[in-house]
Tab-separated table of C-alpha atoms in Angstrom:
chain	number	residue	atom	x	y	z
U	1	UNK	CA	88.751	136.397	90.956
U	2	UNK	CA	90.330	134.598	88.305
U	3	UNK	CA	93.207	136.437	86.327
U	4	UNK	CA	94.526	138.401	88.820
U	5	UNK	CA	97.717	137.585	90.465
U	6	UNK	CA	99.837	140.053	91.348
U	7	UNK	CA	99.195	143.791	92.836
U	8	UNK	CA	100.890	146.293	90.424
U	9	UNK	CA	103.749	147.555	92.581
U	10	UNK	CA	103.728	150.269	89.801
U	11	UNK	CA	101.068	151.722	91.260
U	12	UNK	CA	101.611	152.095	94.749
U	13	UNK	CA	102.632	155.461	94.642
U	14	UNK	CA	99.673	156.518	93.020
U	15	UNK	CA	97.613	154.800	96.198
U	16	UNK	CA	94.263	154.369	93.972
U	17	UNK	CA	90.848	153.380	95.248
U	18	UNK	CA	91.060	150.398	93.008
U	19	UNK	CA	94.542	149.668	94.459
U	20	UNK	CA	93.068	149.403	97.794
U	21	UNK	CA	90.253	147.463	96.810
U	22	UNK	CA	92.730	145.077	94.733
U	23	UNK	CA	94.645	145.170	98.380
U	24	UNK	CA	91.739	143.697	99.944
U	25	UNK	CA	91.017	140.875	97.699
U	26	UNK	CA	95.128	139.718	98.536
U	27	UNK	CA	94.434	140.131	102.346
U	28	UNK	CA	91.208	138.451	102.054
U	29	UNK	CA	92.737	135.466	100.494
U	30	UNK	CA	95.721	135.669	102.956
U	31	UNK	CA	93.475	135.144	105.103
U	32	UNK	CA	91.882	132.428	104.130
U	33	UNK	CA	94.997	130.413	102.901
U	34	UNK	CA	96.345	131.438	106.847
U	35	UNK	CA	93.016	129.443	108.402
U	36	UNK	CA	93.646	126.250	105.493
U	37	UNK	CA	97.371	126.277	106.349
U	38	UNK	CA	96.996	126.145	110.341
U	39	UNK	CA	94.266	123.686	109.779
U	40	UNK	CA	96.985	121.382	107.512
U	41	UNK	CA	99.321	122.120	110.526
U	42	UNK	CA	97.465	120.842	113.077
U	43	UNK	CA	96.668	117.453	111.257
U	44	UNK	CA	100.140	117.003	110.140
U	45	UNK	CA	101.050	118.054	113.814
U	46	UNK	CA	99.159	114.798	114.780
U	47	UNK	CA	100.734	112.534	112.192
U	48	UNK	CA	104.135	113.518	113.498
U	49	UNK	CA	103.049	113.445	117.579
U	50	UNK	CA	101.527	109.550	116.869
U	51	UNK	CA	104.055	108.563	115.016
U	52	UNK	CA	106.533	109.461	117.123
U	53	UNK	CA	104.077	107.832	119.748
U	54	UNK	CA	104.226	104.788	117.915
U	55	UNK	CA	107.909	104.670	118.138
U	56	UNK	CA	108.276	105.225	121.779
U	57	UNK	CA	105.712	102.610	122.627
U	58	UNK	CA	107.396	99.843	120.303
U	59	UNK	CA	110.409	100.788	121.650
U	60	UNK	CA	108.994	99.993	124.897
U	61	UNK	CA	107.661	97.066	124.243
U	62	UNK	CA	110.681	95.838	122.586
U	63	UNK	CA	112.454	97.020	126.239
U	64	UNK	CA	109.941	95.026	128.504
U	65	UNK	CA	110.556	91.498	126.783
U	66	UNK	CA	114.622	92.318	126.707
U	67	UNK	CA	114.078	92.383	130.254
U	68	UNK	CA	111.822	89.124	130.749
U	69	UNK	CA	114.830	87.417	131.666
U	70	UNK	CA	115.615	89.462	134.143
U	71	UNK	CA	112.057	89.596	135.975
U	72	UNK	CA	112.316	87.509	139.194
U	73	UNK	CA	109.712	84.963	138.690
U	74	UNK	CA	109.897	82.559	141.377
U	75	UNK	CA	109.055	79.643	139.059
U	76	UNK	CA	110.315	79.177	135.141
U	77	UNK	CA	113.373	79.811	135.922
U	78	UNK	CA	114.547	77.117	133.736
U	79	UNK	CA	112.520	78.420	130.554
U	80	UNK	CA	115.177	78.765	128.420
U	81	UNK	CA	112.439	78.604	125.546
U	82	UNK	CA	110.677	81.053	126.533
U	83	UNK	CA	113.370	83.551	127.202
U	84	UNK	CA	115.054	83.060	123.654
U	85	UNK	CA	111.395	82.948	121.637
U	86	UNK	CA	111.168	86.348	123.324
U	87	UNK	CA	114.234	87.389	122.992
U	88	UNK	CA	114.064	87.283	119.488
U	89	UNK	CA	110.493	89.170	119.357
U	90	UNK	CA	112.736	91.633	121.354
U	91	UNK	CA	114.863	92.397	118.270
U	92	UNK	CA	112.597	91.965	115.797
U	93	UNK	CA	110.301	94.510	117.253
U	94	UNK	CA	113.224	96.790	117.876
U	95	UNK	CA	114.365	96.757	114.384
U	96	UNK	CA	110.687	97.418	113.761
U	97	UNK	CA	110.869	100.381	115.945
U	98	UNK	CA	114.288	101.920	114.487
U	99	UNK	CA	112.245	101.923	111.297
U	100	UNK	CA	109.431	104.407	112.906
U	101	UNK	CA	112.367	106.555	114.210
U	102	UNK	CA	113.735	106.662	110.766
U	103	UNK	CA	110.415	107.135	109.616
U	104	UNK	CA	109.457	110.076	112.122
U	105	UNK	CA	113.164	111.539	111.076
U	106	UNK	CA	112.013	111.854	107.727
U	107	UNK	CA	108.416	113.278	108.492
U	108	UNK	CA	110.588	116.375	110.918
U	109	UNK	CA	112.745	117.329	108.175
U	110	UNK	CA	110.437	116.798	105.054
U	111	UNK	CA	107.067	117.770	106.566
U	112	UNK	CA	107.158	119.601	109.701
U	113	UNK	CA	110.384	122.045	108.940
U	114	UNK	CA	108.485	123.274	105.504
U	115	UNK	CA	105.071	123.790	106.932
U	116	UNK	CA	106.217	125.178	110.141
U	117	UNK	CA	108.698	127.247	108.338
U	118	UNK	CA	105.790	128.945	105.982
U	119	UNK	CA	103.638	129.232	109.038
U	120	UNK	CA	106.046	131.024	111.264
U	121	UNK	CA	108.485	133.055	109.274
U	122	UNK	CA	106.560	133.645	105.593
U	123	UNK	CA	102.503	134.102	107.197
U	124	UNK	CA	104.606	135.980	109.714
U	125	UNK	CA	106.071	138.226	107.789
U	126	UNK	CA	103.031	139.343	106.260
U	127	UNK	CA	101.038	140.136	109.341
U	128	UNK	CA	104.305	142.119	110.685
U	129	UNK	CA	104.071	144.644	107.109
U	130	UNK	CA	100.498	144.795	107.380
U	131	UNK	CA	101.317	146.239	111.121
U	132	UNK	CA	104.342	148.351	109.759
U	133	UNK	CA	102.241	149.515	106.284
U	134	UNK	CA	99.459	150.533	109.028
U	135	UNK	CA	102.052	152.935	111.156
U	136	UNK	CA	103.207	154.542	108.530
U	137	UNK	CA	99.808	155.357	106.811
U	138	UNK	CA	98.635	156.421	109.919
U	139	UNK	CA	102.252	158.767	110.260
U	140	UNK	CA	101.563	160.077	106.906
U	141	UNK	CA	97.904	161.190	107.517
U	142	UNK	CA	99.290	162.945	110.457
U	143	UNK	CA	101.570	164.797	108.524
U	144	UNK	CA	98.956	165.638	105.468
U	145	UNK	CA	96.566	166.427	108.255
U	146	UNK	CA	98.736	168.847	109.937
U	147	UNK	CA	99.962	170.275	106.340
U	148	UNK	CA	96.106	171.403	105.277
U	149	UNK	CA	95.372	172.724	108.754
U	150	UNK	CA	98.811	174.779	108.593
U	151	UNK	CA	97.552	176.312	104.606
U	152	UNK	CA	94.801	178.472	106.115
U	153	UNK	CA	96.743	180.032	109.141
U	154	UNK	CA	99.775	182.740	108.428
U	155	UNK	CA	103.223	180.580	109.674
U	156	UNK	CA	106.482	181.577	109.231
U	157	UNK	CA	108.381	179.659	106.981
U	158	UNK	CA	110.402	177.537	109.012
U	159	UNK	CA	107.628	175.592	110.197
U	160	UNK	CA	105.587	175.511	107.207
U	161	UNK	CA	109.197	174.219	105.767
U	162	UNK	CA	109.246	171.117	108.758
U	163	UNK	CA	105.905	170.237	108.041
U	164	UNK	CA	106.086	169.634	104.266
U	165	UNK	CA	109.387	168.312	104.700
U	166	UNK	CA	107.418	165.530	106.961
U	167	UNK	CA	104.776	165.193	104.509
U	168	UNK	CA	107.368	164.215	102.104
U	169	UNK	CA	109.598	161.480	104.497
U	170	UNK	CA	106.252	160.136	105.640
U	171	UNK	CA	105.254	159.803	102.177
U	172	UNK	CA	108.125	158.097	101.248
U	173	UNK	CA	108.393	155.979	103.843
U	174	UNK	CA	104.787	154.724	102.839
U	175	UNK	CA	105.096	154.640	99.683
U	176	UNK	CA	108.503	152.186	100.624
U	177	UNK	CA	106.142	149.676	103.228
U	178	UNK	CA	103.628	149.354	100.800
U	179	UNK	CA	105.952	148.095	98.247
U	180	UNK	CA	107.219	145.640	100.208
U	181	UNK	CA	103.792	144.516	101.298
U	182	UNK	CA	102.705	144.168	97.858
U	183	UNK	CA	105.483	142.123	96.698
U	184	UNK	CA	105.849	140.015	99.770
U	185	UNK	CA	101.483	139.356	98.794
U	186	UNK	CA	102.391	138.676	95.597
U	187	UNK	CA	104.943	135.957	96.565
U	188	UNK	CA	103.252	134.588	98.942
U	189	UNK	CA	100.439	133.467	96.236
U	190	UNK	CA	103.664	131.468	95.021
U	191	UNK	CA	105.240	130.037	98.403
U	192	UNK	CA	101.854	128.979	99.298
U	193	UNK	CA	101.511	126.539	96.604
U	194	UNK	CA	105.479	125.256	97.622
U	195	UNK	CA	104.355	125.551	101.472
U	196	UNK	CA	101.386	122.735	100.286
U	197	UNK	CA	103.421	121.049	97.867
U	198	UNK	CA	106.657	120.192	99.714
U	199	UNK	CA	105.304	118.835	102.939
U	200	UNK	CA	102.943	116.681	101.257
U	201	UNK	CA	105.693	115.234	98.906
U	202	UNK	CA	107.963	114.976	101.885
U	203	UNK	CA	105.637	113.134	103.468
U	204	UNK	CA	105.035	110.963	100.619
U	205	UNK	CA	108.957	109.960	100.355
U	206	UNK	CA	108.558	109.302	104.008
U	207	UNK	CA	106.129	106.840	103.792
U	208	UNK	CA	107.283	105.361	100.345
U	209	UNK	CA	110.873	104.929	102.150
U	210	UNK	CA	109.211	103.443	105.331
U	211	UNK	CA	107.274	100.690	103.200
U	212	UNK	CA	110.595	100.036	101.349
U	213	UNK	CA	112.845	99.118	104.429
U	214	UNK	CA	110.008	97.802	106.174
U	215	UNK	CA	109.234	95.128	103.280
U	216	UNK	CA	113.028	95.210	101.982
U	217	UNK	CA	114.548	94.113	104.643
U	218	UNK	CA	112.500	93.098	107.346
U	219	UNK	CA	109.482	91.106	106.433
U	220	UNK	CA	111.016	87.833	104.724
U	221	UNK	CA	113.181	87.374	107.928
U	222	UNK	CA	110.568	88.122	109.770
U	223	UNK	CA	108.306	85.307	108.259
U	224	UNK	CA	111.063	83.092	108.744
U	225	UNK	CA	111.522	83.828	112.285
U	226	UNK	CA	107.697	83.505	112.795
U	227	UNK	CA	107.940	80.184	111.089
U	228	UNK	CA	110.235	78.941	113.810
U	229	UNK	CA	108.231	80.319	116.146
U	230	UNK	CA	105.251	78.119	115.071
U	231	UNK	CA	107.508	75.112	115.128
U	232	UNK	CA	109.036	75.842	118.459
U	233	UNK	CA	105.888	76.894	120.300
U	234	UNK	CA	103.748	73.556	119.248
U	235	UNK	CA	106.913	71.631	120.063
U	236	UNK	CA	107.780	73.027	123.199
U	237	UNK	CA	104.733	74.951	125.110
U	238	UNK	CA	101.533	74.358	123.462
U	239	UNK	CA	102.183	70.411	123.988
U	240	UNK	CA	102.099	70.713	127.552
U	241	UNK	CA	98.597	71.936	127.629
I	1	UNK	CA	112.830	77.117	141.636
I	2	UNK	CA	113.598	74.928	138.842
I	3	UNK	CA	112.106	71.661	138.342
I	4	UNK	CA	108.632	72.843	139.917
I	5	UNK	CA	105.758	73.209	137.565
I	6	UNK	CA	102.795	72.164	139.694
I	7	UNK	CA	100.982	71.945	142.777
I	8	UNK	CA	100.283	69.098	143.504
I	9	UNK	CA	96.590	68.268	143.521
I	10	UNK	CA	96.595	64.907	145.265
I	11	UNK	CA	98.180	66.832	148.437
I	12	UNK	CA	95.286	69.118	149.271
I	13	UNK	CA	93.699	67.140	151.756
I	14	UNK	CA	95.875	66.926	153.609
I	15	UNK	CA	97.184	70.548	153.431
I	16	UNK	CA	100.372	70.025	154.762
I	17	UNK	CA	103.081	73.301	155.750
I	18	UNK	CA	105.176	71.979	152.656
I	19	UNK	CA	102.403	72.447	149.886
I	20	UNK	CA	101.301	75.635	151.573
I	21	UNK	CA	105.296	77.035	151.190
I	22	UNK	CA	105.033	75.783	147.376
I	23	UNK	CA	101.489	77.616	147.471
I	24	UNK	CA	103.352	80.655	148.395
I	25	UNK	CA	105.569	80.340	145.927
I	26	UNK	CA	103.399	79.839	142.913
I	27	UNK	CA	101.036	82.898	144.373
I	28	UNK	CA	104.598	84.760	144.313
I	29	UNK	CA	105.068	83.914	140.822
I	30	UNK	CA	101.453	84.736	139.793
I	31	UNK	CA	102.139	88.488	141.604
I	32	UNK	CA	105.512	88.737	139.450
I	33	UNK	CA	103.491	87.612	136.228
I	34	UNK	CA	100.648	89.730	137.052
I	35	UNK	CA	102.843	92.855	137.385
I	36	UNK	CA	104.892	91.674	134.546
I	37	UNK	CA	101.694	91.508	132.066
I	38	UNK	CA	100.430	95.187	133.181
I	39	UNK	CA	103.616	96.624	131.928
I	40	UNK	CA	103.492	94.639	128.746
I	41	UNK	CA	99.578	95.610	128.317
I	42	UNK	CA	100.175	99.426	128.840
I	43	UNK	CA	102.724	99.527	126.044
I	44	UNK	CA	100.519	97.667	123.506
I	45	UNK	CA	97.528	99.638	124.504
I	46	UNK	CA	99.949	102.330	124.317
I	47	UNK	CA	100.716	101.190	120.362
I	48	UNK	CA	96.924	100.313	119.426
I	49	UNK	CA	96.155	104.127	120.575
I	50	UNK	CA	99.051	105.613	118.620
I	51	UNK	CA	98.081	103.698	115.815
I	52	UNK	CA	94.346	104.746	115.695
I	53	UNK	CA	95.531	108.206	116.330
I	54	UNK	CA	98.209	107.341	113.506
I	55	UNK	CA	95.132	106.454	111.421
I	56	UNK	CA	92.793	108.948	112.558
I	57	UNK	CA	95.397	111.879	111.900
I	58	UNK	CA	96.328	110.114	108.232
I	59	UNK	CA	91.950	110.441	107.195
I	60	UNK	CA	91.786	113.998	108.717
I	61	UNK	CA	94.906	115.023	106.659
I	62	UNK	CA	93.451	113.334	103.212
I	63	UNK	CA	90.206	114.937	103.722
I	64	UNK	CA	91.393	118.438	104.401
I	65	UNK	CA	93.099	118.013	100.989
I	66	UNK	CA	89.810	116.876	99.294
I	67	UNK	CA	88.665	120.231	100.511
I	68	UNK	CA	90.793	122.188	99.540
I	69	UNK	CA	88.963	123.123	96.373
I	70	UNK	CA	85.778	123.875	98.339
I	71	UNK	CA	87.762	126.486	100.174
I	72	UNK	CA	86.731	130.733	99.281
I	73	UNK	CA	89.790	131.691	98.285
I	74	UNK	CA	89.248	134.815	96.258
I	75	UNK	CA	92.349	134.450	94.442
I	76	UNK	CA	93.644	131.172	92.434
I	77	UNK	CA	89.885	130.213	91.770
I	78	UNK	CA	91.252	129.346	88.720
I	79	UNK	CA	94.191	127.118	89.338
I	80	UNK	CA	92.950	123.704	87.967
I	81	UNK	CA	96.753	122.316	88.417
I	82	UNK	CA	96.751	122.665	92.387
I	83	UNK	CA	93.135	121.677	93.091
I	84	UNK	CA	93.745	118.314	90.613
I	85	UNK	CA	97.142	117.959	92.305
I	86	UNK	CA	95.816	118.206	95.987
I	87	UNK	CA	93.153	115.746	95.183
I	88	UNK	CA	95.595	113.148	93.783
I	89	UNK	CA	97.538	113.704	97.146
I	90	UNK	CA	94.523	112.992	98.948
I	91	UNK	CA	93.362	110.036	97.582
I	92	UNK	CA	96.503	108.228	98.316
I	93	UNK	CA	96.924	109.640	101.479
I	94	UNK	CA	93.146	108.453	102.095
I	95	UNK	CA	94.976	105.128	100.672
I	96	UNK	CA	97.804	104.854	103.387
I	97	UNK	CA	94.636	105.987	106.218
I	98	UNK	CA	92.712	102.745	104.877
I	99	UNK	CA	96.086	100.394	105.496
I	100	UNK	CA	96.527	102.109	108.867
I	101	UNK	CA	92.933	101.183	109.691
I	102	UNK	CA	93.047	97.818	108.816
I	103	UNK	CA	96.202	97.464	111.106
I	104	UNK	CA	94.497	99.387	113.931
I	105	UNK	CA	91.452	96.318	113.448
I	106	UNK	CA	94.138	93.736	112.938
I	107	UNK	CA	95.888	94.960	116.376
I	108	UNK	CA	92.751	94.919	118.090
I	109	UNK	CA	91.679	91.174	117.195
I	110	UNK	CA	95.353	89.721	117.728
I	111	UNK	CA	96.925	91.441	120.192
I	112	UNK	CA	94.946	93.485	122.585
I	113	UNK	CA	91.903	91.133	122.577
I	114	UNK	CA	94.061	87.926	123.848
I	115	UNK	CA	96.052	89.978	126.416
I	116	UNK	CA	92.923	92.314	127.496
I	117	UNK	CA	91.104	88.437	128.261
I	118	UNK	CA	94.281	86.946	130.459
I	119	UNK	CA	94.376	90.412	132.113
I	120	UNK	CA	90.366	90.655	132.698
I	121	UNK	CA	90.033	86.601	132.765
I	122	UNK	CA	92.653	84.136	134.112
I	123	UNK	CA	94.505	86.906	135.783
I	124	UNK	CA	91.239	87.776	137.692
I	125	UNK	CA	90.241	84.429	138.068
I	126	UNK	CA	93.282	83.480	140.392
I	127	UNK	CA	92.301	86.904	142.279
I	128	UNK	CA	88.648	85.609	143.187
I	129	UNK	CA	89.445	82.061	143.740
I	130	UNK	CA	92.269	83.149	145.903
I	131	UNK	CA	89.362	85.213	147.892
I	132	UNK	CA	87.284	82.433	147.900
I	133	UNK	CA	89.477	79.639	149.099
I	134	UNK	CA	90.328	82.269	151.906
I	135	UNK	CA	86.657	82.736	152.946
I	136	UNK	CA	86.456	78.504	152.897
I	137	UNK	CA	89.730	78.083	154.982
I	138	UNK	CA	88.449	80.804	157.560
I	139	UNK	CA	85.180	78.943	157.937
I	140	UNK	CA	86.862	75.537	158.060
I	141	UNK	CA	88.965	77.419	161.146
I	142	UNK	CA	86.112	78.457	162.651
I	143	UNK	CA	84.682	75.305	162.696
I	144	UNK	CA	87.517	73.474	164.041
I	145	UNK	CA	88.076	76.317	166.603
I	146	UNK	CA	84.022	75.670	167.708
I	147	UNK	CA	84.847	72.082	167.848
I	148	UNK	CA	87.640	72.078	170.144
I	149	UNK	CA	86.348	74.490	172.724
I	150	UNK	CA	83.151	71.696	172.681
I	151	UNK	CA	85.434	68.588	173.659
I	152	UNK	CA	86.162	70.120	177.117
I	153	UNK	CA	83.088	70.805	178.272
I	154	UNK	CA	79.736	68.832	178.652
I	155	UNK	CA	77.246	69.311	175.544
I	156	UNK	CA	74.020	67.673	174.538
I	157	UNK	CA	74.536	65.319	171.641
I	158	UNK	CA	72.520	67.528	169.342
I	159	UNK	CA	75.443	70.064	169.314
I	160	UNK	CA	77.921	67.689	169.365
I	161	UNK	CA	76.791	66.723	166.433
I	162	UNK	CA	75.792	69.325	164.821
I	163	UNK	CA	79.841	70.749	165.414
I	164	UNK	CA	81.358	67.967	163.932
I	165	UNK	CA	78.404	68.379	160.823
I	166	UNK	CA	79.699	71.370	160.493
I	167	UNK	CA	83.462	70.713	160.564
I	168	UNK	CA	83.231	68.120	158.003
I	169	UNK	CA	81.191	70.211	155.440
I	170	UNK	CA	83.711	73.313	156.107
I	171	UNK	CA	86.637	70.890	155.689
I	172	UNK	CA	84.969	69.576	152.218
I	173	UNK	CA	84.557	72.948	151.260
I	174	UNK	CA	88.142	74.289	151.721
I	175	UNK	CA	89.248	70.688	150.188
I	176	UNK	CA	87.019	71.999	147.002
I	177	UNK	CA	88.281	75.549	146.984
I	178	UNK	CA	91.637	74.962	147.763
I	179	UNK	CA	91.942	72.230	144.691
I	180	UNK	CA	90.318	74.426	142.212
I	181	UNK	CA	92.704	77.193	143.308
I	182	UNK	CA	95.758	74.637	142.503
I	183	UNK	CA	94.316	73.632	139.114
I	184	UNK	CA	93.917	77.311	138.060
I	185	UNK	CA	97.596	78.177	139.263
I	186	UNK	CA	98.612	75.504	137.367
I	187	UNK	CA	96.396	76.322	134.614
I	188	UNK	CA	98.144	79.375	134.974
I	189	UNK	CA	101.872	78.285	134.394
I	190	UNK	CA	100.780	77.277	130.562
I	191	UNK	CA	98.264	80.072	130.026
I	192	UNK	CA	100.605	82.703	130.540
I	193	UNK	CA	103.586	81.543	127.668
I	194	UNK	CA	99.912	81.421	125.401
I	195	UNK	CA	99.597	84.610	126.904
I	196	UNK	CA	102.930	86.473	126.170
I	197	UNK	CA	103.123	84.715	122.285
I	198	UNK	CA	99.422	85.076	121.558
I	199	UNK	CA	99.589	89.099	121.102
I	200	UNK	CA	103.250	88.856	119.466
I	201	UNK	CA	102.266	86.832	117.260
I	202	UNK	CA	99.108	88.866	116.636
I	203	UNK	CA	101.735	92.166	116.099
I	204	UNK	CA	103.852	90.832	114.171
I	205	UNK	CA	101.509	89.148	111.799
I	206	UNK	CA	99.086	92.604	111.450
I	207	UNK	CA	102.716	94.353	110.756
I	208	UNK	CA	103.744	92.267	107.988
I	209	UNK	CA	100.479	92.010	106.052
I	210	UNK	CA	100.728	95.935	106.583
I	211	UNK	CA	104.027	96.534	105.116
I	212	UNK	CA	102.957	93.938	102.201
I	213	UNK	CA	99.621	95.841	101.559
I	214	UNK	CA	102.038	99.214	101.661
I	215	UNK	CA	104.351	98.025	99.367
I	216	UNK	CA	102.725	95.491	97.017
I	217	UNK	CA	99.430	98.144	96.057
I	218	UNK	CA	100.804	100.881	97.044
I	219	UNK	CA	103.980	102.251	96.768
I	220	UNK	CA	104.430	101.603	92.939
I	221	UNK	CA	101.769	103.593	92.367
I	222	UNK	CA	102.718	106.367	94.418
I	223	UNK	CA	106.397	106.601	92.897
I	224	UNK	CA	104.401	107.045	89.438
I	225	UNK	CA	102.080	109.692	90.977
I	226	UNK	CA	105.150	111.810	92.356
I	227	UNK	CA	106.993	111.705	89.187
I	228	UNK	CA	104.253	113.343	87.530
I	229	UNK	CA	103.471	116.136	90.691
I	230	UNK	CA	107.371	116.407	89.911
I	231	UNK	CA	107.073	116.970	86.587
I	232	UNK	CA	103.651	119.157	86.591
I	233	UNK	CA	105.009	121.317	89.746
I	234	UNK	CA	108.114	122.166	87.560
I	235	UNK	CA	105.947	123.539	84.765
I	236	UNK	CA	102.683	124.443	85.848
I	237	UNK	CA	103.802	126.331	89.608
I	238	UNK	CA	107.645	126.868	89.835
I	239	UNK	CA	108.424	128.339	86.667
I	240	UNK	CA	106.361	131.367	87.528
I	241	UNK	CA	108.779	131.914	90.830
């Protein structure tokens, strides 16, 4: 329904047909933008679970050949070779895995918080008034039903006095919920496009950061220390065979 | 034990209680190496699955973007900005999935395949021959056992010699088993620093070409892209907040 974005919180008092069916169109979408977003959730949920996966597990890895020297092999226990070659993977592969946690850091602050945030307290929020706008149009039917049946019976005036007086508060107090349901649709057709926007960049930054200290500082020494791996392995193992 | 770093092969005949304590040992070592390696496999297979799941997560993420314009949303149909700007996102994001995935291959070639085959090969190997040569030297005592009993008591000829047939082909046949067993424990010694490097090497290689593929294609190209989401979410989304 192109060219409509807001509902006219003018008109809520007035509580039109065309209001209502306006109303529907927002909830409608709400809807729909609720099933894309938990959707968007659950993939970035997996992005953040593997990568923090991957980070435990070269952690790991980087633990278990820290600790070949310490395994009791009965034999090799003069492999000095061997236990410095791995050694160094040890550190390497540590350094490699203090750049995932940096990296899965990033992704719980920039991508997670935001989309979590929107999905819990904003999508909340909404279903919550819908619940609240509900009660009290259901509160002020009551009251307007109770008002016509009291019109065509003889009451004395005190009562007929409560009764309109309750037709009035509930009234009011509708007219109040509705308000704030319309303007917290009407911003939510804004935070939505910041609740897809920010994660995504976040999670761009992330990455772009990642690469950066990955390739920065890493990879030439790296390359290096592979080099003198090659060197050392062909001079010192691979000749035995 | 330093010094040791073979059983000797000429000794088998005559099986003597020294080489079978230096048997024991090397079969201890092969236990400590076997438990060793099962560690160090879990945690790889523990980063090749994180890292498919890595990649896996990364394509489901881009794609949901793609869709994004194919969703009903009844309002916004008409907000060319966001739909051009998700599907930006998600082609680099389908970029980054495509360097995850060639990692995930490069992983599987380099380091799980040469671990999974001394796990599932010359790990196993020792396991069965170890079997084997068992079988052969509980033959060969059967034989001998058979053969002593016989000397005591009157026989024919005909079992006589078929006895002593039979304690010379069991002895052969231990003699056999018992030096193949050696040479693969041996074998062993060297395959398992091949072993330990092989899949390092294979990780750290895969890593490197990934964070050059990230950064040489990529990230340049991103920065540019989130300048101008920068730049088009200021005036094309915020502004209306």
């Amino acid at each position: 329904m192109p060219g409509i974005d807001k509902l006219p919180l003018e008109e809520t008092l007035e509580d039109s047909p065309q209001t209502r069916s306006l109303l529907g169109v927002f909830e409608e979408d709400t809807a729909a933008t609720s099933s894309y977003f938990s959707q968007l959730f659950k993939a970035m949920q997996r992005i953040y679970d593997a990568q923090n996966e991957l980070s435990a597990a070269t952690h790991l890895t980087s633990r278990l050949l820290k600790d070949y020297e310490k395994q009791r092999f009965p034999l090799g226990g003069d492999d000095e070779v061997m236990s410095s070659t791995l050694q160094q993977f040890a550190k390497v592969i540590d350094e490699l895995s203090s750049c995932h946690a940096v990296l899965s850091t990033q992704l719980a602050d920039a991508m997670m918080f935001p989309i979590t945030q929107f999905q819990e307290r904003d999508l909340r929020e909404i279903v919550i008034l819908k619940e609240v706008f509900q009660i009290s149009s259901d509160d002020h039917d009551t009251a307007v039903n109770r008002y016509s049946r009291l019109s065509k019976r003889k009451e004395n005036e005190k009562v007929k006095s409560e009764v309109m007086e309750d037709v009035y508060t509930s009234r009011k107090k509708q007219h109040e919920t509705i308000m704030h349901y319309f303007a917290s649709l009407n911003m939510l057709q804004y935070k939505k496009k910041i609740a897809l926007l920010e994660p995504l960049l976040g999670y761009m930054q992330a990455q772009i950061s990642f690469f950066k200290l990955g390739s920065e500082n890493l990879t030439q020494q790296w390359e290096e220390f592979l080099t003198n791996i090659g060197t050392s392995v062909q001079k010192n193992i691979l000749k035995k065979l």
